[in-house]
Amino acid sequence: MNVRTLCLGVLSSGEASGYAIKKEIEEGLFSHFIDASYGSIYPALTQLAGEGLVTVRAEEQSGKPDKKVYAITPKGVDTLARSISVIPGRDKYKSEFLFQMLLQEYVTPATMLAAIDKQLTDLLADLARIGECKCAEHPHAGARFVADYGKAVLTAAVSVLNDKKAELLRQATPQAAE
Amino acid sequence: MNVRTLCLGVLSSGEASGYAIKKEIEEGLFSHFIDASYGSIYPALTQLAGEGLVTVRAEEQSGKPDKKVYAITPKGVDTLARSISVIPGRDKYKSEFLFQMLLQEYVTPATMLAAIDKQLTDLLADLARIGECKCAEHPHAGARFVADYGKAVLTAAVSVLNDKKAELLRQATPQAAE
DNA sequence: TGATGCATGTAATCCGTTACATGATTCA
DNA sequence: TGAATCATGTAACGGATTACATGCATCA
């Protein structure tokens, strides 16, 4: 899936600027399973407008550059619907963290601990972001499902990490607690 | 993390050809959290050899092209150790599947079901692959941890999917079971 | 006064995938 | 006979990130 389809997806629940789309991707439910930078969003939006899949309206603002508010057209909805009606490709999961954990014989215990703490922080942040989405009021029908899926997966990961961390600490300080 | 480091990681548990490295990445524990194609592995290996991080030995074979067996050097081990001793970047997770589920208002129930079944198949295959790794005999120290992590996450996902699937079937056929 | 948020955009660059090219052997 | 496995490699292409460029308003 490309950034164009992603933009259509975000716009399907209401008009937004490129900046706002980026925020939605970063802070909304999308953040769990998608990434996109300005460098890909802005060109995609321009392209979509050129093809009539979205409309643009410039909103004047004092000081700041004009805000360009994009809205999806019926043709855009159609394209979106067709794009997501094919059986999706495999999920892609890349983890430097697990690579490091697998090769832990080359890493000091201190680094291991720091890496696990960082991973825990990331997972918990993701979990919190999902928790903040009020699914009942969410513009998208599948919000509840996606939130449940994310929560289940992240919670499972956190649990394993906490176990592993406790084990590491036990090895490091056989008598005293941290 | 790049393909070069990945190759060093695989070679750290024993010599291998480019072809064998690809297989290891596809079928071993790595498969859960990493991807790489021949188009990136072969050039990476050539480059690593040029920098003295690995050695090459050509093994003659009847019919097939000479097999090039790569082995990591002390310098390579050093580079690897340094590469994985930094705190890793965030995991990257991309899922067309969840995108589709989130926007399910544009998808027919039949497609939903097919997509869920496909996802289930993928997850189960990943789970089976992890299950086949005999961690106790695995060359890498962290095998057990990575396997536990993968199993926990995948099992959680499978569980949520089965629930959702049952719910969909109940809605589709209110009286009869499938 | 300095960071952060709002707001848009482009160009260079990177990193990797896909497709192509080649070819013998073995198994069904 | 046709598919799969073994085996290596290159070139074209794609897709996105990073860094750069600009600039006001607000908050601490």
mmCIF file of C-alpha atoms (C1' of nucleotides) in Angstrom:
data_model
loop_
_atom_site.group_PDB
_atom_site.id
_atom_site.type_symbol
_atom_site.label_atom_id
_atom_site.label_comp_id
_atom_site.label_asym_id
_atom_site.label_seq_id
_atom_site.Cartn_x
_atom_site.Cartn_y
_atom_site.Cartn_z
ATOM 1 C CA MET A 1 0.000 0.000 0.000
ATOM 2 C CA ASN A 2 1.278 3.415 -0.918
ATOM 3 C CA VAL A 3 0.991 6.881 0.548
ATOM 4 C CA ARG A 4 -1.657 7.877 -1.982
ATOM 5 C CA THR A 5 -4.073 5.236 -0.727
ATOM 6 C CA LEU A 6 -3.200 6.128 2.829
ATOM 7 C CA CYS A 7 -4.116 9.762 2.221
ATOM 8 C CA LEU A 8 -7.410 8.742 0.647
ATOM 9 C CA GLY A 9 -8.080 6.591 3.680
ATOM 10 C CA VAL A 10 -7.497 9.413 6.118
ATOM 11 C CA LEU A 11 -9.530 11.837 4.023
ATOM 12 C CA SER A 12 -12.431 9.396 3.831
ATOM 13 C CA SER A 13 -13.423 10.435 7.340
ATOM 14 C CA GLY A 14 -13.262 14.174 6.671
ATOM 15 C CA GLU A 15 -11.251 16.916 5.025
ATOM 16 C CA ALA A 16 -7.778 17.749 6.240
ATOM 17 C CA SER A 17 -4.530 19.492 5.361
ATOM 18 C CA GLY A 18 -1.304 17.646 4.645
ATOM 19 C CA TYR A 19 -0.080 18.656 8.038
ATOM 20 C CA ALA A 20 -3.201 17.325 9.722
ATOM 21 C CA ILE A 21 -2.951 14.049 7.821
ATOM 22 C CA LYS A 22 0.552 13.568 9.115
ATOM 23 C CA LYS A 23 -0.656 14.195 12.661
ATOM 24 C CA GLU A 24 -3.493 11.739 12.259
ATOM 25 C CA ILE A 25 -1.064 9.101 11.020
ATOM 26 C CA GLU A 26 1.282 9.772 13.905
ATOM 27 C CA GLU A 27 -1.194 10.071 16.709
ATOM 28 C CA GLY A 28 -4.294 8.200 15.635
ATOM 29 C CA LEU A 29 -4.958 4.510 15.271
ATOM 30 C CA PHE A 30 -3.006 4.431 12.006
ATOM 31 C CA SER A 31 0.212 4.982 13.912
ATOM 32 C CA HIS A 32 0.249 1.375 15.032
ATOM 33 C CA PHE A 33 0.695 -0.048 11.553
ATOM 34 C CA ILE A 34 1.727 2.728 9.176
ATOM 35 C CA ASP A 35 4.352 5.425 8.681
ATOM 36 C CA ALA A 36 4.625 8.386 6.354
ATOM 37 C CA SER A 37 6.671 11.550 6.171
ATOM 38 C CA TYR A 38 5.913 15.000 4.745
ATOM 39 C CA GLY A 39 8.267 14.219 1.920
ATOM 40 C CA SER A 40 5.834 11.578 0.695
ATOM 41 C CA ILE A 41 2.511 13.050 1.816
ATOM 42 C CA TYR A 42 2.710 16.441 0.090
ATOM 43 C CA PRO A 43 3.630 15.104 -3.343
ATOM 44 C CA ALA A 44 0.968 12.398 -3.035
ATOM 45 C CA LEU A 45 -1.688 14.997 -2.280
ATOM 46 C CA THR A 46 -0.683 17.143 -5.254
ATOM 47 C CA GLN A 47 -0.879 14.091 -7.461
ATOM 48 C CA LEU A 48 -4.281 13.034 -6.130
ATOM 49 C CA ALA A 49 -5.634 16.519 -6.758
ATOM 50 C CA GLY A 50 -4.332 16.417 -10.312
ATOM 51 C CA GLU A 51 -6.240 13.195 -10.888
ATOM 52 C CA GLY A 52 -9.467 14.493 -9.415
ATOM 53 C CA LEU A 53 -9.488 12.056 -6.526
ATOM 54 C CA VAL A 54 -9.414 14.927 -4.038
ATOM 55 C CA THR A 55 -10.252 18.618 -4.158
ATOM 56 C CA VAL A 56 -8.198 21.441 -2.681
ATOM 57 C CA ARG A 57 -9.330 24.601 -1.005
ATOM 58 C CA ALA A 58 -6.864 27.209 0.227
ATOM 59 C CA GLU A 59 -7.598 28.644 3.624
ATOM 60 C CA GLU A 60 -5.948 31.952 4.345
ATOM 61 C CA GLN A 61 -4.112 32.320 7.587
ATOM 62 C CA SER A 62 -2.283 35.224 9.138
ATOM 63 C CA GLY A 63 1.444 34.715 9.145
ATOM 64 C CA LYS A 64 1.466 31.020 8.302
ATOM 65 C CA PRO A 65 1.339 29.893 4.698
ATOM 66 C CA ASP A 66 -2.135 29.276 3.323
ATOM 67 C CA LYS A 67 -3.515 26.036 4.631
ATOM 68 C CA LYS A 68 -4.547 23.698 1.838
ATOM 69 C CA VAL A 69 -7.563 21.720 2.874
ATOM 70 C CA TYR A 70 -8.105 18.520 0.921
ATOM 71 C CA ALA A 71 -11.397 16.665 0.562
ATOM 72 C CA ILE A 72 -12.031 13.314 -1.065
ATOM 73 C CA THR A 73 -14.260 13.187 -4.177
ATOM 74 C CA PRO A 74 -16.680 10.381 -5.148
ATOM 75 C CA LYS A 75 -14.089 9.244 -7.665
ATOM 76 C CA GLY A 76 -11.569 9.172 -4.827
ATOM 77 C CA VAL A 77 -13.868 7.088 -2.645
ATOM 78 C CA ASP A 78 -14.282 4.687 -5.520
ATOM 79 C CA THR A 79 -10.536 4.358 -6.002
ATOM 80 C CA LEU A 80 -10.041 3.863 -2.286
ATOM 81 C CA ALA A 81 -12.731 1.181 -2.132
ATOM 82 C CA ARG A 82 -11.147 -0.695 -4.984
ATOM 83 C CA SER A 83 -7.654 -0.401 -3.508
ATOM 84 C CA ILE A 84 -8.635 -2.005 -0.236
ATOM 85 C CA SER A 85 -10.854 -4.681 -1.696
ATOM 86 C CA VAL A 86 -7.980 -6.878 -2.783
ATOM 87 C CA ILE A 87 -6.535 -9.440 -0.414
ATOM 88 C CA PRO A 88 -3.717 -7.594 1.317
ATOM 89 C CA GLY A 89 -0.061 -8.587 1.134
ATOM 90 C CA ARG A 90 1.752 -9.968 4.140
ATOM 91 C CA ASP A 91 2.370 -7.765 7.124
ATOM 92 C CA LYS A 92 5.911 -6.457 7.266
ATOM 93 C CA TYR A 93 7.605 -6.461 10.593
ATOM 94 C CA LYS A 94 11.170 -5.251 11.029
ATOM 95 C CA SER A 95 12.838 -5.239 14.382
ATOM 96 C CA GLU A 96 16.387 -4.226 15.130
ATOM 97 C CA PHE A 97 15.538 -4.953 18.723
ATOM 98 C CA LEU A 98 14.905 -8.658 18.132
ATOM 99 C CA PHE A 99 18.018 -8.863 15.968
ATOM 100 C CA GLN A 100 19.999 -7.534 18.889
ATOM 101 C CA MET A 101 18.324 -9.893 21.316
ATOM 102 C CA LEU A 102 19.021 -12.860 19.073
ATOM 103 C CA LEU A 103 22.725 -11.996 18.943
ATOM 104 C CA GLN A 104 22.958 -11.146 22.606
ATOM 105 C CA GLU A 105 26.273 -12.937 22.967
ATOM 106 C CA TYR A 106 27.850 -9.796 21.468
ATOM 107 C CA VAL A 107 26.063 -7.349 23.745
ATOM 108 C CA THR A 108 26.755 -6.401 27.350
ATOM 109 C CA PRO A 109 24.055 -7.023 29.970
ATOM 110 C CA ALA A 110 23.841 -3.279 30.561
ATOM 111 C CA THR A 111 23.075 -2.629 26.903
ATOM 112 C CA MET A 112 20.568 -5.477 26.928
ATOM 113 C CA LEU A 113 18.752 -3.879 29.813
ATOM 114 C CA ALA A 114 18.778 -0.451 28.220
ATOM 115 C CA ALA A 115 17.447 -1.892 24.963
ATOM 116 C CA ILE A 116 14.675 -3.758 26.732
ATOM 117 C CA ASP A 117 13.697 -0.637 28.658
ATOM 118 C CA LYS A 118 13.597 1.345 25.444
ATOM 119 C CA GLN A 119 11.471 -1.290 23.761
ATOM 120 C CA LEU A 120 9.155 -1.344 26.738
ATOM 121 C CA THR A 121 8.812 2.432 26.552
ATOM 122 C CA ASP A 122 7.994 2.284 22.847
ATOM 123 C CA LEU A 123 5.418 -0.458 23.287
ATOM 124 C CA LEU A 124 3.781 1.274 26.211
ATOM 125 C CA ALA A 125 3.599 4.532 24.281
ATOM 126 C CA ASP A 126 1.929 2.736 21.392
ATOM 127 C CA LEU A 127 -0.466 1.076 23.797
ATOM 128 C CA ALA A 128 -1.327 4.414 25.384
ATOM 129 C CA ARG A 129 -1.983 5.965 21.981
ATOM 130 C CA ILE A 130 -4.380 3.177 21.127
ATOM 131 C CA GLY A 131 -6.063 3.510 24.497
ATOM 132 C CA GLU A 132 -6.738 7.178 23.887
ATOM 133 C CA CYS A 133 -8.796 6.503 20.777
ATOM 134 C CA LYS A 134 -12.410 6.486 21.727
ATOM 135 C CA CYS A 135 -13.429 3.747 19.368
ATOM 136 C CA ALA A 136 -17.157 4.229 19.818
ATOM 137 C CA GLU A 137 -16.901 7.750 18.418
ATOM 138 C CA HIS A 138 -14.241 6.926 15.881
ATOM 139 C CA PRO A 139 -15.066 7.846 12.295
ATOM 140 C CA HIS A 140 -13.987 4.438 11.019
ATOM 141 C CA ALA A 141 -16.082 1.315 11.497
ATOM 142 C CA GLY A 142 -13.158 -0.967 12.184
ATOM 143 C CA ALA A 143 -11.638 1.113 14.958
ATOM 144 C CA ARG A 144 -12.676 -1.275 17.678
ATOM 145 C CA PHE A 145 -11.211 -4.279 15.928
ATOM 146 C CA VAL A 146 -7.926 -2.586 15.101
ATOM 147 C CA ALA A 147 -7.633 -1.312 18.655
ATOM 148 C CA ASP A 148 -8.296 -4.765 20.058
ATOM 149 C CA TYR A 149 -5.746 -6.314 17.719
ATOM 150 C CA GLY A 150 -3.114 -3.761 18.633
ATOM 151 C CA LYS A 151 -3.757 -4.004 22.337
ATOM 152 C CA ALA A 152 -3.576 -7.791 22.321
ATOM 153 C CA VAL A 153 -0.307 -7.895 20.426
ATOM 154 C CA LEU A 154 1.371 -5.109 22.381
ATOM 155 C CA THR A 155 0.242 -6.430 25.733
ATOM 156 C CA ALA A 156 1.649 -9.851 24.920
ATOM 157 C CA ALA A 157 4.979 -8.297 23.970
ATOM 158 C CA VAL A 158 5.127 -6.208 27.135
ATOM 159 C CA SER A 159 4.475 -9.262 29.237
ATOM 160 C CA VAL A 160 7.325 -11.239 27.674
ATOM 161 C CA LEU A 161 9.659 -8.267 28.044
ATOM 162 C CA ASN A 162 8.873 -7.823 31.705
ATOM 163 C CA ASP A 163 9.619 -11.484 32.335
ATOM 164 C CA LYS A 164 12.894 -11.246 30.482
ATOM 165 C CA LYS A 165 13.851 -8.088 32.318
ATOM 166 C CA ALA A 166 13.159 -9.663 35.702
ATOM 167 C CA GLU A 167 15.284 -12.639 34.712
ATOM 168 C CA LEU A 168 18.162 -10.384 33.701
ATOM 169 C CA LEU A 169 17.997 -8.457 36.945
ATOM 170 C CA ARG A 170 17.979 -11.662 38.953
ATOM 171 C CA GLN A 171 21.155 -12.747 37.183
ATOM 172 C CA ALA A 172 22.838 -9.396 37.651
ATOM 173 C CA THR A 173 22.058 -9.004 41.355
ATOM 174 C CA PRO A 174 21.483 -12.469 42.814
ATOM 175 C CA GLN A 175 20.495 -11.215 46.291
ATOM 176 C CA ALA A 176 19.398 -7.582 46.194
ATOM 177 C CA ALA A 177 16.479 -6.156 44.277
ATOM 178 C CA GLU A 178 17.297 -3.317 41.904
ATOM 179 C CA MET B 1 19.790 -2.025 10.238
ATOM 180 C CA ASN B 2 21.048 -2.886 6.809
ATOM 181 C CA VAL B 3 21.639 -6.069 4.868
ATOM 182 C CA ARG B 4 25.371 -5.941 5.508
ATOM 183 C CA THR B 5 24.880 -6.240 9.254
ATOM 184 C CA LEU B 6 22.290 -8.905 8.724
ATOM 185 C CA CYS B 7 24.756 -10.988 6.702
ATOM 186 C CA LEU B 8 27.394 -10.601 9.393
ATOM 187 C CA GLY B 9 24.832 -11.743 11.930
ATOM 188 C CA VAL B 10 23.962 -14.871 10.026
ATOM 189 C CA LEU B 11 27.626 -15.635 9.342
ATOM 190 C CA SER B 12 28.499 -15.233 13.007
ATOM 191 C CA SER B 13 27.115 -18.720 13.616
ATOM 192 C CA GLY B 14 29.017 -20.366 10.802
ATOM 193 C CA GLU B 15 30.056 -20.019 7.188
ATOM 194 C CA ALA B 16 27.476 -19.981 4.438
ATOM 195 C CA SER B 17 26.842 -19.096 0.802
ATOM 196 C CA GLY B 18 24.641 -16.213 -0.268
ATOM 197 C CA TYR B 19 21.990 -18.701 -1.180
ATOM 198 C CA ALA B 20 22.160 -20.352 2.242
ATOM 199 C CA ILE B 21 21.976 -16.971 3.985
ATOM 200 C CA LYS B 22 18.773 -16.209 2.145
ATOM 201 C CA LYS B 23 17.318 -19.542 3.211
ATOM 202 C CA GLU B 24 18.292 -18.953 6.810
ATOM 203 C CA ILE B 25 16.609 -15.557 6.725
ATOM 204 C CA GLU B 26 13.480 -17.044 5.184
ATOM 205 C CA GLU B 27 13.158 -20.177 7.223
ATOM 206 C CA GLY B 28 14.999 -19.551 10.463
ATOM 207 C CA LEU B 29 14.133 -17.386 13.424
ATOM 208 C CA PHE B 30 15.172 -14.273 11.502
ATOM 209 C CA SER B 31 12.154 -14.628 9.262
ATOM 210 C CA HIS B 32 9.900 -13.283 11.974
ATOM 211 C CA PHE B 33 11.438 -9.823 11.985
ATOM 212 C CA ILE B 34 13.585 -9.384 8.890
ATOM 213 C CA ASP B 35 13.455 -9.582 5.101
ATOM 214 C CA ALA B 36 16.098 -9.575 2.398
ATOM 215 C CA SER B 37 16.301 -10.507 -1.263
ATOM 216 C CA TYR B 38 19.152 -11.838 -3.393
ATOM 217 C CA GLY B 39 19.376 -8.449 -5.017
ATOM 218 C CA SER B 40 20.595 -7.008 -1.737
ATOM 219 C CA ILE B 41 22.419 -9.996 -0.239
ATOM 220 C CA TYR B 42 24.859 -10.706 -3.073
ATOM 221 C CA PRO B 43 26.118 -7.128 -3.434
ATOM 222 C CA ALA B 44 26.380 -6.826 0.359
ATOM 223 C CA LEU B 45 28.538 -9.944 0.522
ATOM 224 C CA THR B 46 30.842 -8.698 -2.232
ATOM 225 C CA GLN B 47 31.208 -5.433 -0.390
ATOM 226 C CA LEU B 48 31.907 -7.102 2.957
ATOM 227 C CA ALA B 49 34.579 -9.241 1.339
ATOM 228 C CA GLY B 50 36.184 -6.149 -0.145
ATOM 229 C CA GLU B 51 36.395 -4.610 3.301
ATOM 230 C CA GLY B 52 37.880 -7.697 4.893
ATOM 231 C CA LEU B 53 34.912 -8.340 7.167
ATOM 232 C CA VAL B 54 34.343 -11.735 5.581
ATOM 233 C CA THR B 55 36.475 -14.177 3.561
ATOM 234 C CA VAL B 56 35.382 -16.054 0.473
ATOM 235 C CA ARG B 57 36.205 -19.549 -0.643
ATOM 236 C CA ALA B 58 34.970 -20.959 -3.932
ATOM 237 C CA GLU B 59 33.677 -24.484 -3.799
ATOM 238 C CA GLU B 60 33.556 -26.276 -7.095
ATOM 239 C CA GLN B 61 30.396 -28.016 -8.043
ATOM 240 C CA SER B 62 29.439 -30.051 -11.044
ATOM 241 C CA GLY B 63 26.994 -28.224 -13.277
ATOM 242 C CA LYS B 64 26.016 -25.470 -10.842
ATOM 243 C CA PRO B 65 28.087 -22.316 -10.609
ATOM 244 C CA ASP B 66 30.864 -22.441 -8.039
ATOM 245 C CA LYS B 67 29.440 -22.013 -4.594
ATOM 246 C CA LYS B 68 31.006 -19.092 -2.777
ATOM 247 C CA VAL B 69 31.288 -19.860 0.880
ATOM 248 C CA TYR B 70 31.646 -16.819 3.105
ATOM 249 C CA ALA B 71 33.082 -16.801 6.608
ATOM 250 C CA ILE B 72 33.223 -13.933 9.063
ATOM 251 C CA THR B 73 36.635 -12.553 10.121
ATOM 252 C CA PRO B 74 37.608 -11.193 13.561
ATOM 253 C CA LYS B 75 37.286 -7.725 12.085
ATOM 254 C CA GLY B 76 33.803 -8.664 10.933
ATOM 255 C CA VAL B 77 32.845 -9.893 14.377
ATOM 256 C CA ASP B 78 34.081 -6.641 15.794
ATOM 257 C CA THR B 79 32.031 -4.598 13.345
ATOM 258 C CA LEU B 80 28.981 -6.722 14.055
ATOM 259 C CA ALA B 81 29.387 -6.354 17.804
ATOM 260 C CA ARG B 82 29.623 -2.604 17.482
ATOM 261 C CA SER B 83 26.629 -2.399 15.157
ATOM 262 C CA ILE B 84 24.328 -4.162 17.565
ATOM 263 C CA SER B 85 25.578 -2.462 20.698
ATOM 264 C CA VAL B 86 23.695 0.736 20.043
ATOM 265 C CA ILE B 87 20.166 1.166 21.293
ATOM 266 C CA PRO B 88 18.026 0.000 18.390
ATOM 267 C CA GLY B 89 15.559 2.174 16.527
ATOM 268 C CA ARG B 90 11.840 1.613 16.821
ATOM 269 C CA ASP B 91 10.303 -1.516 15.407
ATOM 270 C CA LYS B 92 8.625 -0.963 12.083
ATOM 271 C CA TYR B 93 5.310 -2.598 11.542
ATOM 272 C CA LYS B 94 3.349 -2.155 8.318
ATOM 273 C CA SER B 95 0.049 -3.838 7.815
ATOM 274 C CA GLU B 96 -2.205 -3.509 4.805
ATOM 275 C CA PHE B 97 -4.451 -5.936 6.580
ATOM 276 C CA LEU B 98 -5.167 -3.612 9.499
ATOM 277 C CA PHE B 99 -5.629 -0.712 7.104
ATOM 278 C CA GLN B 100 -8.296 -2.723 5.355
ATOM 279 C CA MET B 101 -9.917 -3.714 8.633
ATOM 280 C CA LEU B 102 -10.001 -0.121 9.802
ATOM 281 C CA LEU B 103 -11.769 0.976 6.626
ATOM 282 C CA GLN B 104 -14.104 -1.999 6.561
ATOM 283 C CA GLU B 105 -17.056 0.158 5.597
ATOM 284 C CA TYR B 106 -15.710 0.010 2.037
ATOM 285 C CA VAL B 107 -15.210 -3.746 1.981
ATOM 286 C CA THR B 108 -17.730 -6.550 1.522
ATOM 287 C CA PRO B 109 -18.149 -9.123 4.310
ATOM 288 C CA ALA B 110 -16.929 -11.826 1.949
ATOM 289 C CA THR B 111 -13.686 -9.954 1.319
ATOM 290 C CA MET B 112 -13.335 -9.326 5.044
ATOM 291 C CA LEU B 113 -13.584 -13.030 5.726
ATOM 292 C CA ALA B 114 -11.119 -13.904 2.994
ATOM 293 C CA ALA B 115 -8.663 -11.322 4.302
ATOM 294 C CA ILE B 116 -8.960 -12.609 7.848
ATOM 295 C CA ASP B 117 -8.422 -16.179 6.697
ATOM 296 C CA LYS B 118 -5.368 -15.120 4.762
ATOM 297 C CA GLN B 119 -3.980 -13.270 7.756
ATOM 298 C CA LEU B 120 -4.650 -16.270 9.941
ATOM 299 C CA THR B 121 -2.784 -18.491 7.494
ATOM 300 C CA ASP B 122 0.193 -16.132 7.459
ATOM 301 C CA LEU B 123 0.341 -15.879 11.239
ATOM 302 C CA LEU B 124 0.019 -19.617 11.704
ATOM 303 C CA ALA B 125 2.776 -20.236 9.175
ATOM 304 C CA ASP B 126 5.042 -17.827 11.047
ATOM 305 C CA LEU B 127 4.169 -19.518 14.308
ATOM 306 C CA ALA B 128 4.937 -22.949 12.857
ATOM 307 C CA ARG B 129 8.295 -21.752 11.583
ATOM 308 C CA ILE B 130 9.196 -20.472 15.030
ATOM 309 C CA GLY B 131 8.016 -23.705 16.605
ATOM 310 C CA GLU B 132 10.333 -25.712 14.399
ATOM 311 C CA CYS B 133 13.442 -23.961 15.697
ATOM 312 C CA LYS B 134 14.972 -26.088 18.387
ATOM 313 C CA CYS B 135 16.089 -23.222 20.543
ATOM 314 C CA ALA B 136 18.197 -25.312 22.880
ATOM 315 C CA GLU B 137 20.454 -26.293 19.983
ATOM 316 C CA HIS B 138 20.266 -22.964 18.241
ATOM 317 C CA PRO B 139 23.599 -21.303 17.505
ATOM 318 C CA HIS B 140 22.444 -17.983 18.908
ATOM 319 C CA ALA B 141 22.086 -17.334 22.618
ATOM 320 C CA GLY B 142 18.933 -15.295 22.306
ATOM 321 C CA ALA B 143 16.968 -17.860 20.334
ATOM 322 C CA ARG B 144 14.756 -18.788 23.233
ATOM 323 C CA PHE B 145 13.851 -15.198 23.981
ATOM 324 C CA VAL B 146 13.134 -14.292 20.366
ATOM 325 C CA ALA B 147 11.032 -17.414 19.950
ATOM 326 C CA ASP B 148 9.063 -16.643 23.105
ATOM 327 C CA TYR B 149 8.507 -13.069 21.979
ATOM 328 C CA GLY B 150 7.335 -14.132 18.552
ATOM 329 C CA LYS B 151 5.082 -16.846 19.859
ATOM 330 C CA ALA B 152 3.438 -14.551 22.384
ATOM 331 C CA VAL B 153 2.732 -11.827 19.847
ATOM 332 C CA LEU B 154 1.496 -14.150 17.116
ATOM 333 C CA THR B 155 -0.645 -16.193 19.459
ATOM 334 C CA ALA B 156 -2.333 -13.047 20.729
ATOM 335 C CA ALA B 157 -3.051 -11.942 17.167
ATOM 336 C CA VAL B 158 -4.462 -15.328 16.206
ATOM 337 C CA SER B 159 -6.762 -15.263 19.189
ATOM 338 C CA VAL B 160 -8.209 -11.858 18.333
ATOM 339 C CA LEU B 161 -8.666 -12.924 14.720
ATOM 340 C CA ASN B 162 -10.532 -16.068 15.643
ATOM 341 C CA ASP B 163 -12.893 -14.044 17.824
ATOM 342 C CA LYS B 164 -13.506 -11.569 15.038
ATOM 343 C CA LYS B 165 -14.057 -14.313 12.524
ATOM 344 C CA ALA B 166 -16.610 -16.019 14.747
ATOM 345 C CA GLU B 167 -18.409 -12.712 15.180
ATOM 346 C CA LEU B 168 -18.538 -12.167 11.424
ATOM 347 C CA LEU B 169 -19.889 -15.649 10.810
ATOM 348 C CA ARG B 170 -22.547 -15.174 13.453
ATOM 349 C CA GLN B 171 -23.698 -12.014 11.690
ATOM 350 C CA ALA B 172 -23.679 -13.631 8.277
ATOM 351 C CA THR B 173 -25.575 -16.778 9.259
ATOM 352 C CA PRO B 174 -27.658 -15.997 12.341
ATOM 353 C CA GLN B 175 -28.924 -19.563 12.877
ATOM 354 C CA ALA B 176 -26.704 -22.081 11.123
ATOM 355 C CA ALA B 177 -23.049 -22.764 11.816
ATOM 356 C CA GLU B 178 -20.729 -22.537 8.835
ATOM 357 C "C1'" DT C 1 15.505 33.993 23.885
ATOM 358 C "C1'" DG C 2 14.909 29.652 22.512
ATOM 359 C "C1'" DA C 3 12.010 25.678 21.730
ATOM 360 C "C1'" DT C 4 7.763 23.982 19.895
ATOM 361 C "C1'" DG C 5 3.853 24.031 16.865
ATOM 362 C "C1'" DC C 6 1.782 25.413 12.627
ATOM 363 C "C1'" DA C 7 2.397 24.981 7.577
ATOM 364 C "C1'" DT C 8 4.215 23.710 2.830
ATOM 365 C "C1'" DG C 9 7.291 22.150 -0.279
ATOM 366 C "C1'" DT C 10 11.641 20.249 -3.084
ATOM 367 C "C1'" DA C 11 15.936 17.769 -4.089
ATOM 368 C "C1'" DA C 12 19.329 14.573 -3.059
ATOM 369 C "C1'" DT C 13 19.998 10.373 -1.615
ATOM 370 C "C1'" DC C 14 19.468 5.823 0.052
ATOM 371 C "C1'" DC C 15 18.096 1.326 0.212
ATOM 372 C "C1'" DG C 16 15.999 -2.138 -1.429
ATOM 373 C "C1'" DT C 17 12.873 -4.930 -4.616
ATOM 374 C "C1'" DT C 18 11.724 -6.808 -9.120
ATOM 375 C "C1'" DA C 19 12.840 -8.559 -13.147
ATOM 376 C "C1'" DC C 20 16.050 -10.424 -16.037
ATOM 377 C "C1'" DA C 21 19.877 -13.666 -17.425
ATOM 378 C "C1'" DT C 22 21.835 -18.445 -17.127
ATOM 379 C "C1'" DG C 23 21.894 -23.398 -16.406
ATOM 380 C "C1'" DA C 24 22.335 -28.161 -14.457
ATOM 381 C "C1'" DT C 25 19.959 -31.686 -11.590
ATOM 382 C "C1'" DT C 26 16.344 -34.163 -9.530
ATOM 383 C "C1'" DC C 27 11.784 -35.517 -8.575
ATOM 384 C "C1'" DA C 28 6.962 -36.370 -9.830
ATOM 385 C "C1'" DT D 1 7.912 -32.785 -19.398
ATOM 386 C "C1'" DG D 2 7.573 -29.488 -16.224
ATOM 387 C "C1'" DA D 3 8.410 -27.795 -11.667
ATOM 388 C "C1'" DA D 4 11.407 -27.118 -7.947
ATOM 389 C "C1'" DT D 5 16.032 -26.651 -5.954
ATOM 390 C "C1'" DC D 6 20.559 -25.141 -6.207
ATOM 391 C "C1'" DA D 7 23.409 -21.049 -7.397
ATOM 392 C "C1'" DT D 8 25.092 -16.268 -8.644
ATOM 393 C "C1'" DG D 9 24.742 -11.928 -10.299
ATOM 394 C "C1'" DT D 10 23.232 -7.118 -12.550
ATOM 395 C "C1'" DA D 11 20.347 -3.229 -13.998
ATOM 396 C "C1'" DA D 12 16.336 -0.694 -13.858
ATOM 397 C "C1'" DC D 13 13.181 1.088 -11.142
ATOM 398 C "C1'" DG D 14 10.471 2.529 -7.208
ATOM 399 C "C1'" DG D 15 9.361 4.411 -3.036
ATOM 400 C "C1'" DA D 16 10.250 6.658 0.693
ATOM 401 C "C1'" DT D 17 13.349 9.230 4.069
ATOM 402 C "C1'" DT D 18 16.389 12.998 5.171
ATOM 403 C "C1'" DA D 19 17.791 17.266 4.954
ATOM 404 C "C1'" DC D 20 17.100 21.672 3.456
ATOM 405 C "C1'" DA D 21 14.470 26.095 2.836
ATOM 406 C "C1'" DT D 22 11.169 29.498 4.929
ATOM 407 C "C1'" DG D 23 8.704 32.001 8.536
ATOM 408 C "C1'" DC D 24 5.275 33.537 12.028
ATOM 409 C "C1'" DA D 25 3.117 32.779 16.699
ATOM 410 C "C1'" DT D 26 3.157 31.253 21.221
ATOM 411 C "C1'" DC D 27 4.750 29.617 25.465
ATOM 412 C "C1'" DA D 28 8.174 29.062 29.103
#
